[in-house]
Amino acid sequence: SLQPPPTAARATPWSESTSPYTESIEADPKFWLYRHCSSVQQSDRQAQKAGQLFSGLLAMNVVFLGSAFISSMIFNHVAITLADVWILLSILKVLCLCWIIYYLLGTSRQPHAVLHRDSHAGPIWIRGSVLLFGSFSILLNVFQIGYSAILIQCKSRVEIVFPSIEILFIGTQAFFLWHHSKDCIQVQHNFTRCGLMLTIATNLLLWLLAVTNDTIHMEIESQLREVEQRFAGNETASCTCPNTTMCKIFQKGYILLYPFNTEYCLVCCSVLYVMWKNVGRRISHHHVPHIKPKFKLQGVVFGPLLGAAAVIIGICVFMMYQIQATGSAPSRQVFVMYYSYYIVLLPLMSVGAVIGTIIHALEKRELDTLKNPTRSLDVILLMGAALGQIGMCYFSIVALVATDPRDLLNSLILSYSVLLIFQNITQNVFIIDGLHRQPFVAANHEAHSQRRVSMLELGQEIRKASLSYIHSYSHLSWKRKALREISFFLVLCNIILWVMPTFGAHPAFENGLEKSFYGYSTWFVIVNFGLPLGVFYRMHSVGGLLEVYITA
């Protein structure tokens, strides 16, 4: 009668028999640490996703608000003026400046704030682009201040205050990105994410405003000759630049440097996005490369020669085009020469990219499957920026086929559009495939280190090993040389294709064919959204091709 019931009897031996085992597991500090770390890791991951979501929503709302202001300025410039948009952007820039200064003086100096630095983020070429475009953007705002100061009798004071705040914002942001673009911040995650996203949104709005202002500016410039012919000798505007050398310098300098401002905003957005992805990121030691490949101009001959020839010929074509464009209306022969240069160069670039892709398929380098936010962003930017040129080309193809494709100039533009689409696609495939390959350098260095050890330990047997190594190296050297030649050639070609539209060659609007088909305003919208993306694509392709060259 004193015995427990059967259920209890069955339960008691189970608990009693397993109690030592259970106690040993629960008492084991490793088991407790595993459970604790896994729960902390899961909660940390949830907090990270929540912080990214909240900061993303903040940026989305800021972009929508600014876009609404800019759109209202375009469609109803009486209710919302350019000064109202400038005031909104000035408020955003002051908030971004406050956060950047707080990050530089407070967040980054806290204990254990930056335990890891992403070696792939902020390469020297992109930080150099930030400094280069930032310097030109500061000079642009200096010219704008000087131009507005000369015409102060008919200009608003906001037109002087806004560029002054812009100079401070550009300089502080460039300093911040140069020194902290590789940071994987480990403190104040949510506040840092919100600050980065607010800065990204501000740069996007500045880019959007620059594009819309550039549209109005190009429209005025393109119609200036017709206005001068109709109203020759008459005062048509009350606020005109006086006939002084200083005013002309400010005006021409502003026109020349304007495209750099749009590129600066896009580059800063890409760097800030990588920083946002790296907030709270922990990089293990085996993910950090011990040997970083360096740029060496060795083993390449034909790529630099062909690329230099393309650059020199491109500069000559560009100068002849600019002389015609600035002096009077560009002649038909100038357009034929300009598009003929592209028709010769683009197939060479496409063939090189296809050959490089085939070599990537033939070689036996392993794919780099490690998580890399910088590489993921590079792929997204390459694909997204290429859509600008591809979209413009398809609009041109439709317009030319519907009008008169048998005309000489029309057929050249049609061939140019088709070849440009094919070149963008093949180059993207080549660059993206190359970015996902393991570098040759690490394997060669490791083999070289093993040779050195073997020579010390085994003496004469190193001769056999060296002969075998040289044989295998020579077997792979033709692939490496071909990849280096192709990459270097494409780098120089993309540089000249970046220079020509950046410094004022815009035949897509000045030839008048697509403009007459789609209408003045519609084609302006297409050109001014596609052209900056095309310029950004060429600049970003140079960085990707340099990475492919170095890893080869």
CSV table of N, CA and C in Angstrom, one decimal, residues 18-127:
chain,number,residue,atom,x,y,z
A,18,THR,N,17.8,8.7,-15.2
A,18,THR,CA,18.5,9.7,-16.1
A,18,THR,C,18.9,11.0,-15.4
A,19,SER,N,18.6,11.0,-14.1
A,19,SER,CA,19.0,12.3,-13.5
A,19,SER,C,20.5,12.5,-13.5
A,20,PRO,N,21.4,11.6,-13.3
A,20,PRO,CA,22.8,11.9,-13.3
A,20,PRO,C,23.2,12.4,-14.7
A,21,TYR,N,22.6,11.8,-15.8
A,21,TYR,CA,22.9,12.3,-17.1
A,21,TYR,C,22.4,13.7,-17.4
A,22,THR,N,21.2,13.9,-16.9
A,22,THR,CA,20.6,15.2,-17.1
A,22,THR,C,21.4,16.3,-16.3
A,23,GLU,N,21.7,15.9,-15.1
A,23,GLU,CA,22.4,16.9,-14.3
A,23,GLU,C,23.8,17.2,-14.9
A,24,SER,N,24.4,16.1,-15.5
A,24,SER,CA,25.7,16.3,-16.0
A,24,SER,C,25.6,17.3,-17.3
A,25,ILE,N,24.6,17.1,-18.1
A,25,ILE,CA,24.4,18.0,-19.2
A,25,ILE,C,24.1,19.4,-18.8
A,26,GLU,N,23.2,19.5,-17.9
A,26,GLU,CA,22.8,20.9,-17.5
A,26,GLU,C,24.0,21.5,-16.7
A,27,ALA,N,24.8,20.7,-16.0
A,27,ALA,CA,25.9,21.3,-15.3
A,27,ALA,C,27.1,21.6,-16.2
A,28,ASP,N,27.1,21.0,-17.4
A,28,ASP,CA,28.2,21.2,-18.3
A,28,ASP,C,28.2,22.6,-18.8
A,29,PRO,N,29.3,23.4,-18.5
A,29,PRO,CA,29.3,24.8,-18.9
A,29,PRO,C,29.3,24.9,-20.4
A,30,LYS,N,29.8,24.0,-21.2
A,30,LYS,CA,29.8,24.1,-22.7
A,30,LYS,C,28.4,24.0,-23.2
A,31,PHE,N,27.6,23.1,-22.7
A,31,PHE,CA,26.2,23.0,-23.1
A,31,PHE,C,25.4,24.2,-22.8
A,32,TRP,N,25.6,24.8,-21.6
A,32,TRP,CA,24.9,26.0,-21.2
A,32,TRP,C,25.4,27.2,-22.1
A,33,LEU,N,26.7,27.2,-22.4
A,33,LEU,CA,27.2,28.3,-23.3
A,33,LEU,C,26.7,28.2,-24.7
A,34,TYR,N,26.5,27.0,-25.2
A,34,TYR,CA,26.0,26.8,-26.5
A,34,TYR,C,24.5,27.3,-26.6
A,35,ARG,N,23.7,26.9,-25.6
A,35,ARG,CA,22.3,27.3,-25.6
A,35,ARG,C,22.3,28.8,-25.5
A,36,HIS,N,23.1,29.4,-24.6
A,36,HIS,CA,23.1,30.8,-24.4
A,36,HIS,C,23.5,31.6,-25.7
A,37,CYS,N,24.6,31.1,-26.3
A,37,CYS,CA,25.1,31.8,-27.5
A,37,CYS,C,24.1,31.7,-28.7
A,38,SER,N,23.5,30.5,-28.8
A,38,SER,CA,22.5,30.3,-29.9
A,38,SER,C,21.3,31.3,-29.7
A,39,SER,N,20.8,31.4,-28.5
A,39,SER,CA,19.7,32.3,-28.2
A,39,SER,C,20.1,33.7,-28.4
A,40,VAL,N,21.3,34.1,-28.0
A,40,VAL,CA,21.8,35.5,-28.2
A,40,VAL,C,22.0,35.7,-29.7
A,41,GLN,N,22.5,34.8,-30.4
A,41,GLN,CA,22.7,34.9,-31.8
A,41,GLN,C,21.3,35.1,-32.6
A,42,GLN,N,20.3,34.3,-32.2
A,42,GLN,CA,19.0,34.5,-32.8
A,42,GLN,C,18.4,35.8,-32.5
A,43,SER,N,18.5,36.2,-31.2
A,43,SER,CA,17.9,37.6,-30.9
A,43,SER,C,18.7,38.7,-31.6
A,44,ASP,N,20.0,38.5,-31.7
A,44,ASP,CA,20.8,39.5,-32.4
A,44,ASP,C,20.4,39.6,-33.9
A,45,ARG,N,20.1,38.5,-34.5
A,45,ARG,CA,19.7,38.5,-35.9
A,45,ARG,C,18.4,39.1,-36.1
A,46,GLN,N,17.4,38.9,-35.1
A,46,GLN,CA,16.1,39.5,-35.2
A,46,GLN,C,16.2,41.0,-35.0
A,47,ALA,N,17.1,41.4,-34.1
A,47,ALA,CA,17.3,42.9,-33.9
A,47,ALA,C,17.9,43.5,-35.1
A,48,GLN,N,18.8,42.8,-35.8
A,48,GLN,CA,19.4,43.3,-36.9
A,48,GLN,C,18.4,43.5,-38.1
A,49,LYS,N,17.5,42.6,-38.3
A,49,LYS,CA,16.5,42.7,-39.3
A,49,LYS,C,15.5,43.8,-39.0
A,50,ALA,N,15.2,43.9,-37.7
A,50,ALA,CA,14.3,45.0,-37.3
A,50,ALA,C,14.9,46.4,-37.5
A,51,GLY,N,16.2,46.5,-37.2
A,51,GLY,CA,16.9,47.8,-37.4
A,51,GLY,C,17.0,48.1,-38.9
A,52,GLN,N,17.3,47.1,-39.7
A,52,GLN,CA,17.4,47.4,-41.2
A,52,GLN,C,16.0,47.8,-41.7
A,53,LEU,N,15.0,47.1,-41.2
A,53,LEU,CA,13.6,47.4,-41.7
A,53,LEU,C,13.3,48.9,-41.3
A,54,PHE,N,13.5,49.3,-40.1
A,54,PHE,CA,13.1,50.6,-39.6
A,54,PHE,C,13.9,51.7,-40.4
A,55,SER,N,15.2,51.5,-40.5
A,55,SER,CA,16.1,52.5,-41.2
A,55,SER,C,15.7,52.5,-42.7
A,56,GLY,N,15.4,51.4,-43.3
A,56,GLY,CA,14.9,51.4,-44.7
A,56,GLY,C,13.6,52.1,-44.9
A,57,LEU,N,12.7,52.0,-43.9
A,57,LEU,CA,11.4,52.7,-44.0
A,57,LEU,C,11.7,54.2,-43.9
A,58,LEU,N,12.6,54.6,-43.0
A,58,LEU,CA,12.9,56.0,-42.8
A,58,LEU,C,13.5,56.6,-44.1
A,59,ALA,N,14.4,55.9,-44.8
A,59,ALA,CA,14.9,56.4,-46.0
A,59,ALA,C,13.8,56.5,-47.1
A,60,MET,N,13.0,55.5,-47.2
A,60,MET,CA,11.9,55.5,-48.2
A,60,MET,C,11.0,56.7,-48.0
A,61,ASN,N,10.6,57.0,-46.8
A,61,ASN,CA,9.7,58.1,-46.6
A,61,ASN,C,10.4,59.4,-46.9
A,62,VAL,N,11.7,59.6,-46.6
A,62,VAL,CA,12.4,60.8,-46.9
A,62,VAL,C,12.5,60.9,-48.4
A,63,VAL,N,12.8,59.9,-49.1
A,63,VAL,CA,12.9,59.9,-50.6
A,63,VAL,C,11.6,60.3,-51.2
A,64,PHE,N,10.5,59.7,-50.7
A,64,PHE,CA,9.2,60.0,-51.3
A,64,PHE,C,8.8,61.5,-51.0
A,65,LEU,N,9.1,62.0,-49.8
A,65,LEU,CA,8.9,63.4,-49.5
A,65,LEU,C,9.6,64.3,-50.4
A,66,GLY,N,10.9,64.0,-50.6
A,66,GLY,CA,11.8,64.9,-51.4
A,66,GLY,C,11.3,64.8,-52.9
A,67,SER,N,11.0,63.6,-53.3
A,67,SER,CA,10.6,63.4,-54.7
A,67,SER,C,9.3,64.1,-55.0
A,68,ALA,N,8.4,64.1,-54.0
A,68,ALA,CA,7.1,64.9,-54.1
A,68,ALA,C,7.4,66.4,-54.3
A,69,PHE,N,8.4,66.9,-53.5
A,69,PHE,CA,8.7,68.3,-53.6
A,69,PHE,C,9.3,68.6,-55.0
A,70,ILE,N,10.2,67.8,-55.5
A,70,ILE,CA,10.9,68.0,-56.7
A,70,ILE,C,9.9,67.9,-57.9
A,71,SER,N,9.0,66.9,-57.8
A,71,SER,CA,8.0,66.8,-58.9
A,71,SER,C,7.0,67.9,-58.9
A,72,SER,N,6.6,68.4,-57.7
A,72,SER,CA,5.8,69.6,-57.6
A,72,SER,C,6.4,70.8,-58.2
A,73,MET,N,7.7,70.9,-57.9
A,73,MET,CA,8.5,72.1,-58.5
A,73,MET,C,8.5,72.0,-60.0
A,74,ILE,N,8.5,70.8,-60.6
A,74,ILE,CA,8.6,70.7,-62.1
A,74,ILE,C,7.2,71.0,-62.7
A,75,PHE,N,6.1,70.4,-62.1
A,75,PHE,CA,4.8,70.5,-62.7
A,75,PHE,C,4.0,71.7,-62.2
A,76,ASN,N,4.4,72.3,-61.0
A,76,ASN,CA,3.7,73.5,-60.5
A,76,ASN,C,4.7,74.4,-59.9
A,77,HIS,N,5.5,75.0,-60.7
A,77,HIS,CA,6.7,75.8,-60.1
A,77,HIS,C,6.2,77.1,-59.5
A,78,VAL,N,4.9,77.4,-59.5
A,78,VAL,CA,4.4,78.6,-58.8
A,78,VAL,C,4.2,78.3,-57.3
A,79,ALA,N,3.6,77.2,-57.0
A,79,ALA,CA,3.3,76.8,-55.6
A,79,ALA,C,4.6,76.3,-54.9
A,80,ILE,N,5.3,75.5,-55.6
A,80,ILE,CA,6.6,74.9,-55.0
A,80,ILE,C,7.7,75.4,-55.9
A,81,THR,N,8.6,76.2,-55.4
A,81,THR,CA,9.7,76.8,-56.1
A,81,THR,C,11.0,76.0,-55.9
A,82,LEU,N,12.0,76.3,-56.6
A,82,LEU,CA,13.3,75.7,-56.4
A,82,LEU,C,13.9,76.1,-55.1
A,83,ALA,N,13.6,77.3,-54.6
A,83,ALA,CA,14.0,77.7,-53.2
A,83,ALA,C,13.4,76.8,-52.1
A,84,ASP,N,12.2,76.4,-52.3
A,84,ASP,CA,11.5,75.5,-51.3
A,84,ASP,C,12.2,74.1,-51.3
A,85,VAL,N,12.6,73.6,-52.5
A,85,VAL,CA,13.3,72.4,-52.5
A,85,VAL,C,14.7,72.5,-51.9
A,86,TRP,N,15.4,73.6,-52.2
A,86,TRP,CA,16.7,73.8,-51.6
A,86,TRP,C,16.6,73.9,-50.0
A,87,ILE,N,15.6,74.5,-49.5
A,87,ILE,CA,15.4,74.6,-48.1
A,87,ILE,C,15.2,73.2,-47.5
A,88,LEU,N,14.4,72.4,-48.1
A,88,LEU,CA,14.2,71.0,-47.6
A,88,LEU,C,15.5,70.2,-47.6
A,89,LEU,N,16.2,70.3,-48.7
A,89,LEU,CA,17.5,69.6,-48.8
A,89,LEU,C,18.5,70.1,-47.9
A,90,SER,N,18.5,71.4,-47.6
A,90,SER,CA,19.4,72.0,-46.6
A,90,SER,C,19.2,71.5,-45.2
A,91,ILE,N,17.9,71.3,-44.9
A,91,ILE,CA,17.6,70.7,-43.6
A,91,ILE,C,18.1,69.3,-43.5
A,92,LEU,N,17.9,68.5,-44.6
A,92,LEU,CA,18.4,67.1,-44.6
A,92,LEU,C,19.9,67.1,-44.5
A,93,LYS,N,20.6,68.0,-45.2
A,93,LYS,CA,22.0,68.0,-45.1
A,93,LYS,C,22.6,68.4,-43.8
A,94,VAL,N,21.9,69.3,-43.1
A,94,VAL,CA,22.3,69.7,-41.7
A,94,VAL,C,22.1,68.5,-40.8
A,95,LEU,N,21.0,67.8,-40.9
A,95,LEU,CA,20.8,66.6,-40.1
A,95,LEU,C,21.9,65.5,-40.4
A,96,CYS,N,22.2,65.3,-41.6
A,96,CYS,CA,23.3,64.4,-42.0
A,96,CYS,C,24.7,64.8,-41.4
A,97,LEU,N,24.9,66.1,-41.5
A,97,LEU,CA,26.2,66.6,-41.0
A,97,LEU,C,26.3,66.4,-39.5
A,98,CYS,N,25.2,66.6,-38.8
A,98,CYS,CA,25.2,66.4,-37.3
A,98,CYS,C,25.5,64.9,-37.0
A,99,TRP,N,24.9,64.0,-37.8
A,99,TRP,CA,25.1,62.6,-37.5
A,99,TRP,C,26.5,62.2,-37.9
A,100,ILE,N,27.1,62.7,-39.0
A,100,ILE,CA,28.4,62.3,-39.4
A,100,ILE,C,29.4,62.8,-38.3
A,101,ILE,N,29.2,64.0,-37.9
A,101,ILE,CA,30.1,64.6,-36.8
A,101,ILE,C,30.0,63.7,-35.6
A,102,TYR,N,28.8,63.3,-35.2
A,102,TYR,CA,28.6,62.5,-34.0
A,102,TYR,C,29.3,61.2,-34.2
A,103,TYR,N,29.2,60.6,-35.4
A,103,TYR,CA,29.9,59.3,-35.7
A,103,TYR,C,31.4,59.5,-35.6
A,104,LEU,N,32.0,60.5,-36.1
A,104,LEU,CA,33.4,60.7,-36.1
A,104,LEU,C,33.9,61.0,-34.7
A,105,LEU,N,33.2,61.7,-34.0
A,105,LEU,CA,33.7,62.1,-32.6
A,105,LEU,C,33.2,61.3,-31.5
A,106,GLY,N,32.1,60.6,-31.7
A,106,GLY,CA,31.5,59.8,-30.6
A,106,GLY,C,31.5,58.3,-30.9
A,107,THR,N,30.7,57.9,-31.9
A,107,THR,CA,30.5,56.4,-32.1
A,107,THR,C,31.7,55.7,-32.4
A,108,SER,N,32.5,56.1,-33.4
A,108,SER,CA,33.7,55.4,-33.8
A,108,SER,C,34.8,55.4,-32.7
A,109,ARG,N,34.7,56.2,-31.7
A,109,ARG,CA,35.8,56.3,-30.7
A,109,ARG,C,35.4,55.5,-29.4
A,110,GLN,N,34.2,54.9,-29.4
A,110,GLN,CA,33.9,54.1,-28.3
A,110,GLN,C,34.7,52.9,-28.2
A,111,PRO,N,34.9,52.3,-27.0
A,111,PRO,CA,35.6,51.0,-26.9
A,111,PRO,C,34.9,49.9,-27.6
A,112,HIS,N,35.7,49.1,-28.4
A,112,HIS,CA,35.2,48.0,-29.2
A,112,HIS,C,34.1,48.4,-30.2
A,113,ALA,N,34.2,49.7,-30.7
A,113,ALA,CA,33.3,50.1,-31.7
A,113,ALA,C,33.5,49.5,-33.0
A,114,VAL,N,34.8,49.4,-33.4
A,114,VAL,CA,35.2,48.9,-34.8
A,114,VAL,C,36.1,47.7,-34.5
A,115,LEU,N,35.6,46.5,-34.3
A,115,LEU,CA,36.4,45.4,-34.1
A,115,LEU,C,36.8,44.7,-35.5
A,116,HIS,N,36.1,44.9,-36.5
A,116,HIS,CA,36.3,44.4,-37.8
A,116,HIS,C,36.3,45.4,-38.9
A,117,ARG,N,37.0,45.2,-39.9
A,117,ARG,CA,37.0,46.1,-41.1
A,117,ARG,C,36.9,45.2,-42.3
A,118,ASP,N,35.9,45.6,-43.2
A,118,ASP,CA,35.7,44.8,-44.4
A,118,ASP,C,36.8,45.2,-45.4
A,119,SER,N,37.6,44.2,-45.8
A,119,SER,CA,38.7,44.4,-46.7
A,119,SER,C,38.2,44.7,-48.1
A,120,HIS,N,37.0,44.2,-48.4
A,120,HIS,CA,36.5,44.3,-49.8
A,120,HIS,C,35.8,45.7,-50.0
A,121,ALA,N,35.3,46.3,-48.9
A,121,ALA,CA,34.6,47.5,-49.0
A,121,ALA,C,35.5,48.7,-49.2
A,122,GLY,N,35.0,49.7,-49.9
A,122,GLY,CA,35.8,50.9,-50.0
A,122,GLY,C,37.2,50.7,-50.7
A,123,PRO,N,37.3,50.1,-51.8
A,123,PRO,CA,38.6,50.0,-52.5
A,123,PRO,C,39.2,51.3,-52.8
A,124,ILE,N,40.4,51.4,-53.1
A,124,ILE,CA,41.1,52.7,-53.4
A,124,ILE,C,40.5,53.4,-54.5
A,125,TRP,N,40.1,52.7,-55.6
A,125,TRP,CA,39.5,53.4,-56.7
A,125,TRP,C,38.2,54.0,-56.5
A,126,ILE,N,37.4,53.4,-55.6
A,126,ILE,CA,36.1,54.1,-55.3
A,126,ILE,C,36.2,55.2,-54.3
A,127,ARG,N,37.2,55.1,-53.4
A,127,ARG,CA,37.5,56.2,-52.5
A,127,ARG,C,38.1,57.3,-53.2
